[in-house]
Tab-separated table of C-alpha atoms and ligand atoms in Angstrom:
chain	number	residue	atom	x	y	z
L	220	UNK	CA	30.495	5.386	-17.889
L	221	UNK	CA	27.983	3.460	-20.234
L	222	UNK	CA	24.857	1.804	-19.825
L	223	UNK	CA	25.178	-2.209	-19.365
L	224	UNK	CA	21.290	-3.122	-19.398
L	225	UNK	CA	18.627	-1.943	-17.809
L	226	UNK	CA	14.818	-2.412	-16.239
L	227	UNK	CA	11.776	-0.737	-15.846
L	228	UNK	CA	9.681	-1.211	-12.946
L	229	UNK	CA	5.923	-0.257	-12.555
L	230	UNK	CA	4.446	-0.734	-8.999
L	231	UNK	CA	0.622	0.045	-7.615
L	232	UNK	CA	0.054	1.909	-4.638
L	233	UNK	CA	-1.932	-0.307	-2.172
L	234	UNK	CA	-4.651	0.113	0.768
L	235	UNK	CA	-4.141	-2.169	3.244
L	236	UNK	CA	-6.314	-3.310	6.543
L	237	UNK	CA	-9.696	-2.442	4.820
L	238	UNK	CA	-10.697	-1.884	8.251
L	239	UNK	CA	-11.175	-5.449	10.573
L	240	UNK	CA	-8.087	-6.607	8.563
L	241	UNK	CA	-4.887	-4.687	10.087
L	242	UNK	CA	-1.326	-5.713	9.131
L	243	UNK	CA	-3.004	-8.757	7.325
L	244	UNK	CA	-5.067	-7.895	4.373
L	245	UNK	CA	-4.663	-5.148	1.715
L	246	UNK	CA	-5.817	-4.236	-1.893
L	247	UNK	CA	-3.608	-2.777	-5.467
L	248	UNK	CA	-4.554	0.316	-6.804
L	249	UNK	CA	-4.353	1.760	-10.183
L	250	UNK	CA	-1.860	4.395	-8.635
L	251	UNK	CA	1.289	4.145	-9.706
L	252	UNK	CA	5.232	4.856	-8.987
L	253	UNK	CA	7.358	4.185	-12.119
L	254	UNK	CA	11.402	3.347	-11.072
L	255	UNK	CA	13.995	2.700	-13.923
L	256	UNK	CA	17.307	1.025	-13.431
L	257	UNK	CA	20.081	1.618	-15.650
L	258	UNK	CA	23.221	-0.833	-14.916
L	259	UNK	CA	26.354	1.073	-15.215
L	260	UNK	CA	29.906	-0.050	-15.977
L	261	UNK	CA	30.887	2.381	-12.860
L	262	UNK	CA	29.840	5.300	-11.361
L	263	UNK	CA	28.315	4.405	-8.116
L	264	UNK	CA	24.924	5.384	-7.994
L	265	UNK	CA	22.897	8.621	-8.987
L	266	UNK	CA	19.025	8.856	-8.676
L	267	UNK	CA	16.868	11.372	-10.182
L	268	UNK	CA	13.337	11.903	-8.845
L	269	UNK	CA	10.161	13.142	-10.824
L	270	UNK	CA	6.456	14.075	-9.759
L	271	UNK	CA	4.895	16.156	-7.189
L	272	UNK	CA	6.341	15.272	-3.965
L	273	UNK	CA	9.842	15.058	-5.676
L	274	UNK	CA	11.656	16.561	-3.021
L	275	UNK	CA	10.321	14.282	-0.080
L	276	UNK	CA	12.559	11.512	-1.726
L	277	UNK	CA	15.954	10.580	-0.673
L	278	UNK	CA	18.291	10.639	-3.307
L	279	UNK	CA	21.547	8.762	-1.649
L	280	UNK	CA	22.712	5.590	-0.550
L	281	UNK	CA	19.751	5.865	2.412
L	282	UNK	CA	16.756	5.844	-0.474
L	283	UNK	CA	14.707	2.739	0.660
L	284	UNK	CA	14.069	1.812	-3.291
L	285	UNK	CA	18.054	1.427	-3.305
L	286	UNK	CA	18.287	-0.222	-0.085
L	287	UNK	CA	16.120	-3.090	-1.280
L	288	UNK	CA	18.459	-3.379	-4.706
L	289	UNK	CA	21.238	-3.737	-2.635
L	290	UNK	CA	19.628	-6.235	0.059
L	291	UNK	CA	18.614	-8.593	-2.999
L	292	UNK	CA	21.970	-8.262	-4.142
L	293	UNK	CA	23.078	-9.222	-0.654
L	294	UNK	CA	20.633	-11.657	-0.488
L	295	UNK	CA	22.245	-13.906	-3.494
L	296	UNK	CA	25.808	-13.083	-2.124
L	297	UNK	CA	26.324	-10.533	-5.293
L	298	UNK	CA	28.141	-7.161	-5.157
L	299	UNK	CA	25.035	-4.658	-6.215
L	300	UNK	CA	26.336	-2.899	-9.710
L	301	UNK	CA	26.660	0.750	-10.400
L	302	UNK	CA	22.853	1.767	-11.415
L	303	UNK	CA	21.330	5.147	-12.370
L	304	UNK	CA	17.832	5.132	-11.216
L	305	UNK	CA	14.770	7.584	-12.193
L	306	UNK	CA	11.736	7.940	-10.450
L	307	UNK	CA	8.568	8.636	-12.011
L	308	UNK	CA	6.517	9.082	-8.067
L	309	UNK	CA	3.051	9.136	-8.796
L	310	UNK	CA	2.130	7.635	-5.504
L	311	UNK	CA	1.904	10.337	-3.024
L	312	UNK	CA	4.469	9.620	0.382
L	313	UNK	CA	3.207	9.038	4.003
L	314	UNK	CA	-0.538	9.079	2.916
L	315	UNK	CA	-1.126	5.713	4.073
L	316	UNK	CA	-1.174	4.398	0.182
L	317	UNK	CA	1.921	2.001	0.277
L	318	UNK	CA	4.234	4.271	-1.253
L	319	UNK	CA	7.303	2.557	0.678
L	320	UNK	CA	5.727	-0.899	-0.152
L	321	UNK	CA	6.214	0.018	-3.553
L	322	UNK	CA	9.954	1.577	-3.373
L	323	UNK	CA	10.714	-2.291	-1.805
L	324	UNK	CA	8.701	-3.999	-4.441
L	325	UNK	CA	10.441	-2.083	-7.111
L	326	UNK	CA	13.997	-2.163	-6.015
L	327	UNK	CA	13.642	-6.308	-5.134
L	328	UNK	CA	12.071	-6.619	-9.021
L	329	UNK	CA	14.323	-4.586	-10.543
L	330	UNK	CA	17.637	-6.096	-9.178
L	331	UNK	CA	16.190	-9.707	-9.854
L	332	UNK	CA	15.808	-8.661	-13.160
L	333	UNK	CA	19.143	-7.577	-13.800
L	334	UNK	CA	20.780	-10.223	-11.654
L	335	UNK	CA	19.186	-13.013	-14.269
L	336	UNK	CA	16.033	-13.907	-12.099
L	337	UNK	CA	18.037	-15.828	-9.375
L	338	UNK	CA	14.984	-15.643	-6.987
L	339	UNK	CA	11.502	-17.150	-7.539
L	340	UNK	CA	8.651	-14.473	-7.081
L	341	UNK	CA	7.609	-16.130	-3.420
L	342	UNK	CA	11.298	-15.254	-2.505
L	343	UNK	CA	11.186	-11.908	-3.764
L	344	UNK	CA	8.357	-11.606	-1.827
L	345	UNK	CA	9.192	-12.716	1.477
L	346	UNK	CA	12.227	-10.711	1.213
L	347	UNK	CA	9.502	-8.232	0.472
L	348	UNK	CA	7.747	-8.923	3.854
L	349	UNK	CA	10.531	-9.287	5.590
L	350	UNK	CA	11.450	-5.738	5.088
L	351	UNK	CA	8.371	-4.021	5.658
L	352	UNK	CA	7.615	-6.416	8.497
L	353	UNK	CA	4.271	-6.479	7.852
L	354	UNK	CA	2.567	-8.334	4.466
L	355	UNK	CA	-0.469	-6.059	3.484
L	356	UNK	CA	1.235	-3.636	1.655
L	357	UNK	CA	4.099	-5.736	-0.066
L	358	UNK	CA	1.976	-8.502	-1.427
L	359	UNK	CA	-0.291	-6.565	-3.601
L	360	UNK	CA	1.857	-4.611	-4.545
L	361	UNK	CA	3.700	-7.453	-6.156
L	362	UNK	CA	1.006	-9.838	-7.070
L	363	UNK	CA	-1.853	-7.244	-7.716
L	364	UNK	CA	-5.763	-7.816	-6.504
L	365	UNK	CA	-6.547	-8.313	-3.282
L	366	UNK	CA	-4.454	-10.742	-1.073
L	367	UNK	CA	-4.902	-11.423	2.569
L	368	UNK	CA	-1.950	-13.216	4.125
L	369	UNK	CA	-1.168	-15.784	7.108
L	370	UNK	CA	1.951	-16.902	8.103
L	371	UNK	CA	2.515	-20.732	9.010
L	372	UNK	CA	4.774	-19.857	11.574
L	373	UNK	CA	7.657	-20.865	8.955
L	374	UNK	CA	5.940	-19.638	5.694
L	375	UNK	CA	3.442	-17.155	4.403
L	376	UNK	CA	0.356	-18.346	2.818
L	377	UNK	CA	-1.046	-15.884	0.556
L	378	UNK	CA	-4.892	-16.012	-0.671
L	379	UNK	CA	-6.841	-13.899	-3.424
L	380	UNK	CA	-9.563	-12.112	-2.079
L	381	UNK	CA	-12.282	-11.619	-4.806
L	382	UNK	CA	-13.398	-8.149	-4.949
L	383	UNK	CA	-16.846	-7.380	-6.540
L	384	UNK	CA	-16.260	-5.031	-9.541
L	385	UNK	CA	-19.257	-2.745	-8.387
L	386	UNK	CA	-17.278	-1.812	-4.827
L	387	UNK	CA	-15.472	0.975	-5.556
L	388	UNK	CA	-12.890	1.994	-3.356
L	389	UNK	CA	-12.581	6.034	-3.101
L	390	UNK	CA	-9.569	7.252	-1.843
L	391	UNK	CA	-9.554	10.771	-0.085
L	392	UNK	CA	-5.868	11.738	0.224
L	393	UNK	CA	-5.512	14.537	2.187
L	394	UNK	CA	-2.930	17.408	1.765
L	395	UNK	CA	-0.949	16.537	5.222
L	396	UNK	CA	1.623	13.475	6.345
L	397	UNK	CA	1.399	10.741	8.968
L	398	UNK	CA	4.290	8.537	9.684
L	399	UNK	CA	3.843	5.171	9.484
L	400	UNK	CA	6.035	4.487	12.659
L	401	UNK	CA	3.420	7.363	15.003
L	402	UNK	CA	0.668	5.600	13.607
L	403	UNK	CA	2.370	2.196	14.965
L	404	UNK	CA	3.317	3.668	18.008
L	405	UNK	CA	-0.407	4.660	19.557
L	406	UNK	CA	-1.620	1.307	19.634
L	407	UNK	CA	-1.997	-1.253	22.288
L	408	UNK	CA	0.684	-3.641	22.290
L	409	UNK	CA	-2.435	-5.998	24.052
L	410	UNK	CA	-5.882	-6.661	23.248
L	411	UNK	CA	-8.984	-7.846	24.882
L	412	UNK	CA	-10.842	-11.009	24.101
L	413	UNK	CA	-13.791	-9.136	23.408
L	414	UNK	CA	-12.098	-6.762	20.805
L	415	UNK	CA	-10.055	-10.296	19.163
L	416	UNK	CA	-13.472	-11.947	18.492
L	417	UNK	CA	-15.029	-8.745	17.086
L	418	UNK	CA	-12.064	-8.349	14.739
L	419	UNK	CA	-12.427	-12.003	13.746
L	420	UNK	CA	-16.128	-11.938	12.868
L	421	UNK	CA	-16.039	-8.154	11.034
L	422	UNK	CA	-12.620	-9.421	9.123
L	423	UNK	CA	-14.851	-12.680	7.444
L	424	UNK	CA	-17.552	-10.863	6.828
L	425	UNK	CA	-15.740	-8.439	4.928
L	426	UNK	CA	-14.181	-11.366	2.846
L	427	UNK	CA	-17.852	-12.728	2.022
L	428	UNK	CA	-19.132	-9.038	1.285
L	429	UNK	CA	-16.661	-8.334	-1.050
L	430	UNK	CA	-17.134	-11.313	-2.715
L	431	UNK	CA	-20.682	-10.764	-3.056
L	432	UNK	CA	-21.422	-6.760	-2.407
L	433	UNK	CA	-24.163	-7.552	0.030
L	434	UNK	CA	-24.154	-3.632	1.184
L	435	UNK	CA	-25.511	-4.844	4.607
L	436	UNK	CA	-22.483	-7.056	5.286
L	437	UNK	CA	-20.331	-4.423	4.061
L	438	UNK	CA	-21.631	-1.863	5.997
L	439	UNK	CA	-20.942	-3.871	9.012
L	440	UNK	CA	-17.865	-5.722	8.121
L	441	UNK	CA	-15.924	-1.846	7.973
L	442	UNK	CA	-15.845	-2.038	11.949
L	443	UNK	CA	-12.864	-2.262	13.775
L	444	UNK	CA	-11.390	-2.430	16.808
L	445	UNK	CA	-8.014	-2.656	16.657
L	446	UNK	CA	-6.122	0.309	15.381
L	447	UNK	CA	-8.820	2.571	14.124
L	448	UNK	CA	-10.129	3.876	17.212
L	449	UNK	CA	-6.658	4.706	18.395
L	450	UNK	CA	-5.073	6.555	15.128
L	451	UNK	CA	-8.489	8.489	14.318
L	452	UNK	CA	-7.463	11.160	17.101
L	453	UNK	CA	-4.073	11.621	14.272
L	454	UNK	CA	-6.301	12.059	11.416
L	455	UNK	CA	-8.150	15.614	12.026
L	456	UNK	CA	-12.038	15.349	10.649
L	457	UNK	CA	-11.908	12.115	10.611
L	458	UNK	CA	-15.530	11.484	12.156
L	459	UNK	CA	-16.635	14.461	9.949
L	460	UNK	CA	-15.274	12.885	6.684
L	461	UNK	CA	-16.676	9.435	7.484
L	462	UNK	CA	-20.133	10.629	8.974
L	463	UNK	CA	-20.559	12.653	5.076
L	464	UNK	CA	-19.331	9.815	3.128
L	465	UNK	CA	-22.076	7.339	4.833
L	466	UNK	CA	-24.944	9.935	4.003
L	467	UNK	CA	-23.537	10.444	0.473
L	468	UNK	CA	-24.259	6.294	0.554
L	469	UNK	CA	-21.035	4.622	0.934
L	470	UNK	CA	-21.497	1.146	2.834
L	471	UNK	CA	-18.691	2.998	5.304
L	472	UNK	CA	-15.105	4.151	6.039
L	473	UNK	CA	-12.089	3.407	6.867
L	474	UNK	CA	-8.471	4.254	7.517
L	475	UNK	CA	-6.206	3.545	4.719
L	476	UNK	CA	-3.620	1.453	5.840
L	477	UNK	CA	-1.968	3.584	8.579
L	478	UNK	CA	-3.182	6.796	7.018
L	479	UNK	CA	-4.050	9.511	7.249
L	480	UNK	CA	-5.816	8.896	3.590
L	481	UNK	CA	-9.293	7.658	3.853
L	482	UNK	CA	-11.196	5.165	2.170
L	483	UNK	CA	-15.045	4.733	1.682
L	484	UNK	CA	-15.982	1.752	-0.391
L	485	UNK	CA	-19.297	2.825	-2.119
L	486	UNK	CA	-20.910	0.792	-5.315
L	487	UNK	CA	-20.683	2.831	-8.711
L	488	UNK	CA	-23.942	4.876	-8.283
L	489	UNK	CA	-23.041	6.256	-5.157
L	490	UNK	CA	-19.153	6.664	-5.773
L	491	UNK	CA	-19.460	10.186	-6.974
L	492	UNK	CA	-21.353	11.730	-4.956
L	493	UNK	CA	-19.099	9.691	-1.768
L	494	UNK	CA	-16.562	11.637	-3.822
L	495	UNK	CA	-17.801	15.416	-3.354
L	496	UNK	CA	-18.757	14.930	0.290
L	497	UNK	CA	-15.756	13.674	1.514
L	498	UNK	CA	-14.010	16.077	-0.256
L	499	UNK	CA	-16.437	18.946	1.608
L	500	UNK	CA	-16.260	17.187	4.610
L	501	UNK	CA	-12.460	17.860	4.679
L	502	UNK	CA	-12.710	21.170	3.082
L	503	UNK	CA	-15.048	22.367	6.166
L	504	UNK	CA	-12.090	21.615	8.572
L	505	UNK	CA	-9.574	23.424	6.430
L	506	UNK	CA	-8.355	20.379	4.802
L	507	UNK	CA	-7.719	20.349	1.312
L	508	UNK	CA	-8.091	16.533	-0.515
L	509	UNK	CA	-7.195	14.964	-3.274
L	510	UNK	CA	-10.452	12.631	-3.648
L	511	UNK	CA	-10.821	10.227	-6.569
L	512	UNK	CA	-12.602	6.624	-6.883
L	513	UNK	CA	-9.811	4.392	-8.237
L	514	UNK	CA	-9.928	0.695	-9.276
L	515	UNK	CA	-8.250	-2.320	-8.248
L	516	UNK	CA	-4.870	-3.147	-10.005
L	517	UNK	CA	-5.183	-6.954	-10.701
L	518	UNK	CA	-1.233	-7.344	-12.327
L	519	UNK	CA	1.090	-6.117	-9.503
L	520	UNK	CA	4.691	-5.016	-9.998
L	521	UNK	CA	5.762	-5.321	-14.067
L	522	UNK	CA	9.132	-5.364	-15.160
L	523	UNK	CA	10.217	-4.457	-18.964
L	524	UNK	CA	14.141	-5.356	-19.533
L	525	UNK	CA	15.958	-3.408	-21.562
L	526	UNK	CA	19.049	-4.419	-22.942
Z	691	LIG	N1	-0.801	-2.485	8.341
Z	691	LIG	C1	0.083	-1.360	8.400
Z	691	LIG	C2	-0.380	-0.417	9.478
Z	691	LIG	C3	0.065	-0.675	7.055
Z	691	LIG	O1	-1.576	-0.154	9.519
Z	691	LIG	O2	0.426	0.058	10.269
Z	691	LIG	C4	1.008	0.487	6.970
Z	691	LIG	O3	2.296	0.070	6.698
């Protein structure tokens, strides 16, 4: 078998809900899973997996960054070609930092790319959303920034949030897993009026304070009442992590996307020492973390063609 042509794929990880915004709003990170595509002659498929968590990936027909190659593929009514994929994981898996967001990204990109670019970047990425069912993951991860996102009824409409650069979002990514679909299934399938309006308010005051950094908007705007208070009971020291990272002077905490990672957004003199106390926070309850401040990826998915 030889190589046809092939595509690189670079995709951020991603934080979505920031709180008051679940299943609607969500930011890139400069975290990154690599995924290259080699187009075979024949062969089937093989796919080789690198980084830390290695092992956690699937490396058959069921891998979810293969799945979406093939339902692009399907999509345009082509038969998906033989392909040798590697991936470079730097994103770590079930932590609540997009890492299946970016395995759908990647695999849409990469077989529009080597189809010819049949499908417009909006289709990609409401195939995107389609397949996550949810958009706060998938649309920063393929435009970059921060996008919130509200659906016509027929259509998505997708707006740039603007992000102060002095917010910096610090990511403590703890050394355990949570599903995605347990983190789904504890909440409320119904809501009361009182908790809708709450959400409402808290969700545009967190657009206006991270347009501005007004710390006392922020530190209000964090709230949230519609998932948070029912995953925290998942997330062991999860009061104890967010009560430290407050007194180290973050403007407050929150779960990242479904978790069980946690993110404080803290302005750059306080984003250290946010840092070392959630990281001892964690440590006290016999948790070890990962904890770094990261910045906001402002590209999204890039593609480099080969061949
Ligand atoms: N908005 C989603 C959730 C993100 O919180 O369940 C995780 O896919």
């Amino acid at each position: 078998m030889s190589v046809v042509s092939g595509v690189t794929v670079t995709v951020p990880a991603t934080t979505a809900n920031l709180g008051p915004g679940f299943d609607c709003i969500g930011a890139a990170l400069t975290l990154y899973n690599v995924f290259n595509f080699n187009r075979l002659d024949e062969g089937g498929l093989t796919i080789h997996v690198t980084g830390e968590e290695a092992d956690g990936v699937q490396t058959d027909e069921s891998n979810l960054l293969y799945q979406a190659f093939v339902k692009l593929y399907q999509y345009i009514e082509q038969i998906p070609p033989s392909v040798k994929i590697e991936i470079q994981l730097g994103v770590p898996l079930a932590r609540g930092l997009g890492s299946s967001a970016t395995a759908i990204v990647g695999g849409l990109v990469a077989a529009n790319q080597l189809a010819g670019e049949p499908l417009s970047q909006l289709q990609v990425m409401e195939l995107a959303i389609a397949m996550e069912g949810h958009p706060d993951n998938v649309v920063p991860a393929l435009l970059g920034g921060c996008r919130l996102a509200a659906s016509n009824g027929a259509a998505w409409e997708i707006c740039d949030v603007p992000w102060q650069e002095n917010i910096i979002p610090v990511l403590a990514i703890p050394d355990f897993e949570l599903s995605t679909s347990e983190a789904r299934r504890v909440l409320p399938t119904e809501f009361s009026r009182a908790d809708a309006i709450f959400n409402t308010a808290h969700l545009g005051l967190l657009l206006r304070g991270l347009a501005t950094g007004k710390g006392e908007w922020l530190k209000t705007a964090l709230q949230d009442k519609l998932h948070q208070p029912y995953r925290k009971a998942l997330i062991r020291g999860y009061d104890a992590v967010n009560m430290a990272a407050v007194a180290a002077g973050a403007y407050g905490m929150v779960i990242s996307g479904a978790g069980p990672t946690l993110l404080a957004l803290a302005d750059a003199e306080h984003a250290q020492a946010v840092e070392a106390a959630m990281r001892t926070a964690w440590q006290a309850e016999g948790i070890t973390a990962v904890v770094r401040s990261l910045s906001l990826d402002n590209q999204g998915a890039r593609s480099v063609k080969q061949g």
